[in-house]
PDB file of C-alpha atoms in Angstrom:
ATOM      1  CA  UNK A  30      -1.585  27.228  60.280  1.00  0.00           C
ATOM      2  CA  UNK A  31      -4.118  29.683  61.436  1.00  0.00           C
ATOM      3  CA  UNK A  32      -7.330  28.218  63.059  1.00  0.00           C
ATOM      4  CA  UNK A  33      -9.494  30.091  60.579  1.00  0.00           C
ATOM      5  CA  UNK A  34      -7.568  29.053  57.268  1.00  0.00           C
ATOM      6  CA  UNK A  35      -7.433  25.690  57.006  1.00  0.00           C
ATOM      7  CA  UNK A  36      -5.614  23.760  53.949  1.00  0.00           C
ATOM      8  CA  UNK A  37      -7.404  23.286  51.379  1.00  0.00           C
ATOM      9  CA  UNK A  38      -7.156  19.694  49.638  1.00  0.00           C
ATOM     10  CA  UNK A  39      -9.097  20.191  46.169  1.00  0.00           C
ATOM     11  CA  UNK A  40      -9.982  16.403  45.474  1.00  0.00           C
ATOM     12  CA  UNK A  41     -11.503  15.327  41.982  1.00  0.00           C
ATOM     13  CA  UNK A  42     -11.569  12.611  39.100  1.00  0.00           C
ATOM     14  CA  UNK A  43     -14.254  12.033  35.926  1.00  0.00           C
ATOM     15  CA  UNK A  44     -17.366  10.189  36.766  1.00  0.00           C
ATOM     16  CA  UNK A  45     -16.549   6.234  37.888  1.00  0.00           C
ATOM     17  CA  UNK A  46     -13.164   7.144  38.460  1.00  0.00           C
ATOM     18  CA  UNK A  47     -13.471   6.546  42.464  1.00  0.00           C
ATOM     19  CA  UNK A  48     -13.608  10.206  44.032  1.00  0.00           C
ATOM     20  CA  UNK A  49     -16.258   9.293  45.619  1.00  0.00           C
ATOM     21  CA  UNK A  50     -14.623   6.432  47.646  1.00  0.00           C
ATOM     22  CA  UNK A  51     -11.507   8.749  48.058  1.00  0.00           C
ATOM     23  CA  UNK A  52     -14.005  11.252  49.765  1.00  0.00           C
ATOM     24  CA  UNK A  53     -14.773   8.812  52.327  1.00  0.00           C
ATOM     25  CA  UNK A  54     -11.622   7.512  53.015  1.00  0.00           C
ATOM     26  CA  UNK A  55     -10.044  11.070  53.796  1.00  0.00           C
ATOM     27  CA  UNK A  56     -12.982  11.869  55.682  1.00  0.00           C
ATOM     28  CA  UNK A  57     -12.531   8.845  57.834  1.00  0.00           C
ATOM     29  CA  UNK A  58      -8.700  10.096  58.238  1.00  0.00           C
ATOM     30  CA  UNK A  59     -10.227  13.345  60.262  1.00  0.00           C
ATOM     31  CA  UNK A  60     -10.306  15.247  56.859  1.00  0.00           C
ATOM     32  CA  UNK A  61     -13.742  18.003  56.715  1.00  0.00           C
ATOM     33  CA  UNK A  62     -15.403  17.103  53.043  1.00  0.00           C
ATOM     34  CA  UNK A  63     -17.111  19.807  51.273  1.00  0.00           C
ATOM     35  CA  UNK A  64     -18.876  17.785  48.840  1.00  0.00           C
ATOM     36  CA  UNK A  65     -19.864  19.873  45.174  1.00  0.00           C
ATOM     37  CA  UNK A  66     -22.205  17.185  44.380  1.00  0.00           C
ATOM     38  CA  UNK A  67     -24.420  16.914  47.625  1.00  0.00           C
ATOM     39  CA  UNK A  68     -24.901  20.868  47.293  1.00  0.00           C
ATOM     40  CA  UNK A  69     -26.275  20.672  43.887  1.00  0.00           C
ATOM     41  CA  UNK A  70     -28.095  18.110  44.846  1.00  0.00           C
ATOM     42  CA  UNK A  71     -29.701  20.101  47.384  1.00  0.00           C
ATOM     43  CA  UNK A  72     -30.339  22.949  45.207  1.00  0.00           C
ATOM     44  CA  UNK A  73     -31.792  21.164  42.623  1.00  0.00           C
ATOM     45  CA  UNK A  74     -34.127  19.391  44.985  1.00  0.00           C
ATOM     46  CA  UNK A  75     -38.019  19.742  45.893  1.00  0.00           C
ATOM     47  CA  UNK A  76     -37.851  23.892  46.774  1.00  0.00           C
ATOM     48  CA  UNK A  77     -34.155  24.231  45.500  1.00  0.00           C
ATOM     49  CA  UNK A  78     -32.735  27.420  45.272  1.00  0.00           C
ATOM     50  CA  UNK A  79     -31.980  26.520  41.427  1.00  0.00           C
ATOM     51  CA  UNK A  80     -35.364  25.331  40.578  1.00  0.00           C
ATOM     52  CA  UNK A  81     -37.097  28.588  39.145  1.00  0.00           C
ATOM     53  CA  UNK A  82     -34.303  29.129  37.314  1.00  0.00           C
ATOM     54  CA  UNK A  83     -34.128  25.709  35.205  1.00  0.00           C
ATOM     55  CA  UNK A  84     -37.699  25.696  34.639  1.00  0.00           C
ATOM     56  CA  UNK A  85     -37.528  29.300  32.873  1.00  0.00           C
ATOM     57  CA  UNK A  86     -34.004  28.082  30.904  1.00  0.00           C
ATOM     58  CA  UNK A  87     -35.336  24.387  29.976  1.00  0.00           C
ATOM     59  CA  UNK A  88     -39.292  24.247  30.388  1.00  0.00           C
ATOM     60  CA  UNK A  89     -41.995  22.366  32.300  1.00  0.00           C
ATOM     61  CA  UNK A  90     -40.748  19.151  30.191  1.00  0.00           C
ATOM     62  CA  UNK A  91     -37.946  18.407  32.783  1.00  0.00           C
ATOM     63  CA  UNK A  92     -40.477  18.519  35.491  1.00  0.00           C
ATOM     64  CA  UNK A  93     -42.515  15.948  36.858  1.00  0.00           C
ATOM     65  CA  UNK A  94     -46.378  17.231  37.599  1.00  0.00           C
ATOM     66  CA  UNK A  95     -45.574  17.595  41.235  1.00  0.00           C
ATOM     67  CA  UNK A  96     -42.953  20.171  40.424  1.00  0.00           C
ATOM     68  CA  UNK A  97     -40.380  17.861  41.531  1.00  0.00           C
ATOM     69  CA  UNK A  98     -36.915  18.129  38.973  1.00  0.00           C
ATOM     70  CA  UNK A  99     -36.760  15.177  36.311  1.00  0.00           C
ATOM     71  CA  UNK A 100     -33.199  14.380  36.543  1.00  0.00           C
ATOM     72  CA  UNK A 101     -33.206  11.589  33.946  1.00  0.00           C
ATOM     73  CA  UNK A 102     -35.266  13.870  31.362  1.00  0.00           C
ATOM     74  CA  UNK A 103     -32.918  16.991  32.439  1.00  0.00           C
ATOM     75  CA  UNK A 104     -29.694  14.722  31.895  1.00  0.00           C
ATOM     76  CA  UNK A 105     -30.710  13.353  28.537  1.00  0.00           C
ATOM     77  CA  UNK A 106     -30.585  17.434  27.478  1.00  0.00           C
ATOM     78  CA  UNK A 107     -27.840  18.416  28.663  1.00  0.00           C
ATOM     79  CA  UNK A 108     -25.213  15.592  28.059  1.00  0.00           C
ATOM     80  CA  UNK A 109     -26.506  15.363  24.324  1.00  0.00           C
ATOM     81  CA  UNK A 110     -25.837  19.601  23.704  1.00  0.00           C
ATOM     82  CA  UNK A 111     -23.075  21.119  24.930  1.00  0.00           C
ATOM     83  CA  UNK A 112     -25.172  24.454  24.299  1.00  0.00           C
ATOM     84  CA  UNK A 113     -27.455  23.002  26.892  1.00  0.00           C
ATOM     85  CA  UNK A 114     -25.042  21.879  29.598  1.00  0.00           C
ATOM     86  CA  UNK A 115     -23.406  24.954  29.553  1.00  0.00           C
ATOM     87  CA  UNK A 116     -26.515  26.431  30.184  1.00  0.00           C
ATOM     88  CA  UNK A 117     -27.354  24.566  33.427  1.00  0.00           C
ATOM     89  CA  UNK A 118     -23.374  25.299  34.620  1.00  0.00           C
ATOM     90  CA  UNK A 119     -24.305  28.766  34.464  1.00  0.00           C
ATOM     91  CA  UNK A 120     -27.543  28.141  36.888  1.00  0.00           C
ATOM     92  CA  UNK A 121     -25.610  25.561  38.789  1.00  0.00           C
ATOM     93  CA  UNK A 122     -22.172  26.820  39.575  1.00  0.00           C
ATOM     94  CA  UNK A 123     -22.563  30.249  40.916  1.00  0.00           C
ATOM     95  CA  UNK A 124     -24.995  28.867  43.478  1.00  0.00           C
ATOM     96  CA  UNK A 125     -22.945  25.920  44.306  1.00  0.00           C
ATOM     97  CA  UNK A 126     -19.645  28.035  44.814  1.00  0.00           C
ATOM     98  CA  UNK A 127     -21.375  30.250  47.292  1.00  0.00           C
ATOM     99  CA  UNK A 128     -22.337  27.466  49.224  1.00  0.00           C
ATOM    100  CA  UNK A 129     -18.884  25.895  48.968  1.00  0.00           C
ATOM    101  CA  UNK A 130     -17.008  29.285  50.186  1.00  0.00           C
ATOM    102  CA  UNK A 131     -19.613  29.017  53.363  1.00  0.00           C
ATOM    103  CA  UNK A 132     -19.260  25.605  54.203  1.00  0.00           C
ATOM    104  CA  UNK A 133     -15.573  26.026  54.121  1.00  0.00           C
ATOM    105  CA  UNK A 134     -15.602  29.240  55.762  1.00  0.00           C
ATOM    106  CA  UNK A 135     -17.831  27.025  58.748  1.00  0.00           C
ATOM    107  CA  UNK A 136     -14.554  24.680  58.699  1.00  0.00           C
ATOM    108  CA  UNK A 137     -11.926  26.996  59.862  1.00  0.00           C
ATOM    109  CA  UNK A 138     -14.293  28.585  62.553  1.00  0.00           C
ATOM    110  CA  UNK A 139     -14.777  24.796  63.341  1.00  0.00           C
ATOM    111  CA  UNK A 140     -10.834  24.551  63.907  1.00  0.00           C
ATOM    112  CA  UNK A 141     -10.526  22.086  60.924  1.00  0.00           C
ATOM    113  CA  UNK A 142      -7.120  21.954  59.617  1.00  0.00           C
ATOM    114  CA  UNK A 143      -7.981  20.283  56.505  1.00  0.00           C
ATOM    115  CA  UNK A 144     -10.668  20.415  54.191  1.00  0.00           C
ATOM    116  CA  UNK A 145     -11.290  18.187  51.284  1.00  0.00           C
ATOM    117  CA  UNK A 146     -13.038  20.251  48.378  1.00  0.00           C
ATOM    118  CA  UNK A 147     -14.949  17.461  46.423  1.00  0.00           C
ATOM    119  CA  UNK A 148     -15.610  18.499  43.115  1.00  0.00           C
ATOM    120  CA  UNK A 149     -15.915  16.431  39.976  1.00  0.00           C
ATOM    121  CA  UNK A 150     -14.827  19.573  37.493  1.00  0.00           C
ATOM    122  CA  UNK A 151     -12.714  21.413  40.006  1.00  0.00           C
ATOM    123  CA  UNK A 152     -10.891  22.701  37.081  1.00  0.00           C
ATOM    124  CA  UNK A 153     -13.204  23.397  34.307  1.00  0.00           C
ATOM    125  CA  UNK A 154     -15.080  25.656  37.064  1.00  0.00           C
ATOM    126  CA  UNK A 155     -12.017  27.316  37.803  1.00  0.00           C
ATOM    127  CA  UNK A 156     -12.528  26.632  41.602  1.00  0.00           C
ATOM    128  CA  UNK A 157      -8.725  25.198  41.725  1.00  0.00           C
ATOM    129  CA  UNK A 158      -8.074  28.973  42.768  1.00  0.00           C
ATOM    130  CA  UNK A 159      -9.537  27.904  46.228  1.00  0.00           C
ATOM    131  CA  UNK A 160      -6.941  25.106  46.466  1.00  0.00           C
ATOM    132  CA  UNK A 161      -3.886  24.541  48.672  1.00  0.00           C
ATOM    133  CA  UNK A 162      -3.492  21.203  46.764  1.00  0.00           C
ATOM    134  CA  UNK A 163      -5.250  19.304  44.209  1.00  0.00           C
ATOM    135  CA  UNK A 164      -5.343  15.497  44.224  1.00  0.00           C
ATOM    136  CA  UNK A 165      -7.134  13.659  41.363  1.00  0.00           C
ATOM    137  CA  UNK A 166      -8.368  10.343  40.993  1.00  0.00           C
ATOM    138  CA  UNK A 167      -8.140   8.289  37.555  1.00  0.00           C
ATOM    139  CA  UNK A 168      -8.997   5.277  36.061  1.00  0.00           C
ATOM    140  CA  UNK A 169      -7.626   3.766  32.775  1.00  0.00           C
ATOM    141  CA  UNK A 170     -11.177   4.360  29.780  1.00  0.00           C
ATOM    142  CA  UNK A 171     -11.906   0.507  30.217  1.00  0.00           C
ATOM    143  CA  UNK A 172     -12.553   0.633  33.239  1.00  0.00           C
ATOM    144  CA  UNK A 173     -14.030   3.939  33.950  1.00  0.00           C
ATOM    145  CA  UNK A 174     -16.759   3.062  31.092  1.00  0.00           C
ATOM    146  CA  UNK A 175     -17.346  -0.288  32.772  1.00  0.00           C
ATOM    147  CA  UNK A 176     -18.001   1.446  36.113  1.00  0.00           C
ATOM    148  CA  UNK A 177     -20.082   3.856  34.885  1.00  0.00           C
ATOM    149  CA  UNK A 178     -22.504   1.183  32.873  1.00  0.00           C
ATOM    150  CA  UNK A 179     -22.846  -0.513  36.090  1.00  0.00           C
ATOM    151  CA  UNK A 180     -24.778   2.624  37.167  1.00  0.00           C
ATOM    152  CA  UNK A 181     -27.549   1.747  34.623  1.00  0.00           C
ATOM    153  CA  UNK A 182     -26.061   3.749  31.714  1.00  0.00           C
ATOM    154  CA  UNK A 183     -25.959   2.441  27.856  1.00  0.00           C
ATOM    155  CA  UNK A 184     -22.506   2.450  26.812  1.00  0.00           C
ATOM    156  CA  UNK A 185     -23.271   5.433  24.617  1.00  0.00           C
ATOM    157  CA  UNK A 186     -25.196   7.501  27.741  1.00  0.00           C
ATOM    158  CA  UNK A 187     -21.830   6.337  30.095  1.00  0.00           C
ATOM    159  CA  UNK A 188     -19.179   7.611  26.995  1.00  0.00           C
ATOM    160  CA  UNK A 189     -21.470  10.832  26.460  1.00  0.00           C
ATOM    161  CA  UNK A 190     -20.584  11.191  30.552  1.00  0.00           C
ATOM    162  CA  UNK A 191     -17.480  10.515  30.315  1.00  0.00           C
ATOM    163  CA  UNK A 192     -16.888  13.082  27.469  1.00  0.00           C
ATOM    164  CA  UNK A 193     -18.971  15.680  28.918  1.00  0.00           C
ATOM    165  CA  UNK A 194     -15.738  16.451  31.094  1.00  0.00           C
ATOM    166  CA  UNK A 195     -12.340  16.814  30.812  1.00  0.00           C
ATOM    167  CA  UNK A 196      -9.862  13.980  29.591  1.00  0.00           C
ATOM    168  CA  UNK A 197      -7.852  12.116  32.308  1.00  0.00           C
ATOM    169  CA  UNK A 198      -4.585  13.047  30.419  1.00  0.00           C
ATOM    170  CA  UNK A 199      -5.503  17.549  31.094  1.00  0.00           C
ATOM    171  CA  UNK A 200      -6.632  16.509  34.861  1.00  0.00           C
ATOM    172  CA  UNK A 201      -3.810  14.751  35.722  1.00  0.00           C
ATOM    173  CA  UNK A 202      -1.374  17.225  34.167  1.00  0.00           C
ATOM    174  CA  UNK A 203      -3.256  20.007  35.739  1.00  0.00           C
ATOM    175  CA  UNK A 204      -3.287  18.278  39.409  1.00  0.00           C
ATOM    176  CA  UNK A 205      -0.513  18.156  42.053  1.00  0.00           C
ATOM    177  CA  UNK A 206      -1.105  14.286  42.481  1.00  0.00           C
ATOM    178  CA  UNK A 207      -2.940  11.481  40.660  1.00  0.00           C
ATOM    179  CA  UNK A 208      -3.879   8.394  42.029  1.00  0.00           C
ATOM    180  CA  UNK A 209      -4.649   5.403  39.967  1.00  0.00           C
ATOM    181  CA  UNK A 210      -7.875   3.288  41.045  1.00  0.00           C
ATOM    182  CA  UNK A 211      -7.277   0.643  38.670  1.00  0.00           C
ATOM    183  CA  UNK A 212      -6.643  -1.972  41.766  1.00  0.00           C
ATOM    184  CA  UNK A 213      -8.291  -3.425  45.010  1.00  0.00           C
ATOM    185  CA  UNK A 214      -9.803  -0.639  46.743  1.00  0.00           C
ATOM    186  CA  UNK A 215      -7.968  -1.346  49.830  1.00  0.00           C
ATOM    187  CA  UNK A 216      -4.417  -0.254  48.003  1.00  0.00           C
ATOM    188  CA  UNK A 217      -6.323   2.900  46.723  1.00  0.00           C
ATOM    189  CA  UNK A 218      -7.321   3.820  50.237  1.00  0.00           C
ATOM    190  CA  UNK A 219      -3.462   2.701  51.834  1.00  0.00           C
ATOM    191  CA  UNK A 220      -2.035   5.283  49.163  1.00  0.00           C
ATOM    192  CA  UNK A 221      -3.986   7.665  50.412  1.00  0.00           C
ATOM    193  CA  UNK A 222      -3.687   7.058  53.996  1.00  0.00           C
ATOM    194  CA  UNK A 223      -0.139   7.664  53.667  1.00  0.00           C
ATOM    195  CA  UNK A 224      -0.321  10.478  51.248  1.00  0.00           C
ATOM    196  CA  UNK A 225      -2.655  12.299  53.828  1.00  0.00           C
ATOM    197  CA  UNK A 226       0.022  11.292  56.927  1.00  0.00           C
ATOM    198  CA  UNK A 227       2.233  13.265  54.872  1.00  0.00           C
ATOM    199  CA  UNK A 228       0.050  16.188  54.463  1.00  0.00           C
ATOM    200  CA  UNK A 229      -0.299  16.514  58.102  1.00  0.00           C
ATOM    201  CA  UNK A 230       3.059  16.168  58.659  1.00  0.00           C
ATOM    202  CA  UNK A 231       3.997  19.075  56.359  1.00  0.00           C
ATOM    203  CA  UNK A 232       1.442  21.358  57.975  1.00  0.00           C
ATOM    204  CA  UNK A 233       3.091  20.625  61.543  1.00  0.00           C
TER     205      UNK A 233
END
């Protein structure tokens, strides 16, 4: 593999279906993470790039006096209107995608020979394209719904989450390989030890 392309390992799952502990265990096996979530985060934080532009879309209301973003007040909006979310996808994902393609582009000049792309909708933002591979992590609705609650979510705020993005059923179909987290967490992270062992031993 050339030093400047490295593979890249698209990783995702719906919200409390473990992609987050799948992150860290491939990044423990030697695997670069480019993680979606942390650069929104970032852009949507005190003097984030995005910040001008949600305030003109959605109004002082989902600001706190300080000018500091009011996630909770933002999140009620956009997971009760679909209008509304698709709205802040339009601020959020351009921005985020950039970052992504630099952050990965930092990887190969790194010498990284794999990079796991951690995005929750990896496929409704069509950045699959990006992907050598896409592994996605699922959970069956009990349990997904219970882990999300645990977060501090109503069961009606965790469901309106969980519908927000696509079913488990279109991921899975969509992604190379699924792996169930309904089980210790130490099988979840064996499975993938070995599933990444393989991966390196395809790319030589």
């Amino acid at each position: 593999m050339h030093a400047n392309k490295p593979f890249i390992l698209g990783l995702t799952g719906g919200i409390g279906c473990g992609k987050s502990e799948a992150a860290a265990c491939l990044r423990s096996l030697g695997a670069a993470h480019v993680d979606a979530d942390a650069i929104s985060r970032a852009l949507t934080a005190p003097g984030g790039e995005a910040l001008p532009a949600i305030r003109e879309r959605f109004g002082d209301g989902v600001f706190y006096p300080d000018g500091t973003l009011d996630r909770a007040a933002l999140g009620q909006i956009v997971f009760d209107s679909a209008p509304h979310r698709r709205l802040l996808e339009g601020i959020l994902h351009p921005l985020v995608q950039h970052r992504v393609l630099s952050e990965i582009q930092a990887a190969g000049e790194r010498g990284d020979r794999v990079v796991v792309l951690d995005v929750p909708l990896l496929f409704e933002t069509g950045m699959d394209v990006l992907c050598d591979e896409t592994w996605a992590v699922t959970a069956d609705a009990e349990t997904q719904l219970i882990r999300v609650m645990s977060r501090g979510f109503t069961a009606e705020q965790a469901q309106a989450r969980i519908d927000s993005q696509m079913s488990a059923e279109e991921r899975s179909a969509r992604a190379t390989r699924t792996i169930n987290t309904n089980r210790p967490i130490d099988r979840t992270q064996a499975e993938l030890t070995s599933m990444y062992q393989q991966l390196l031993k395809r790319l030589g």
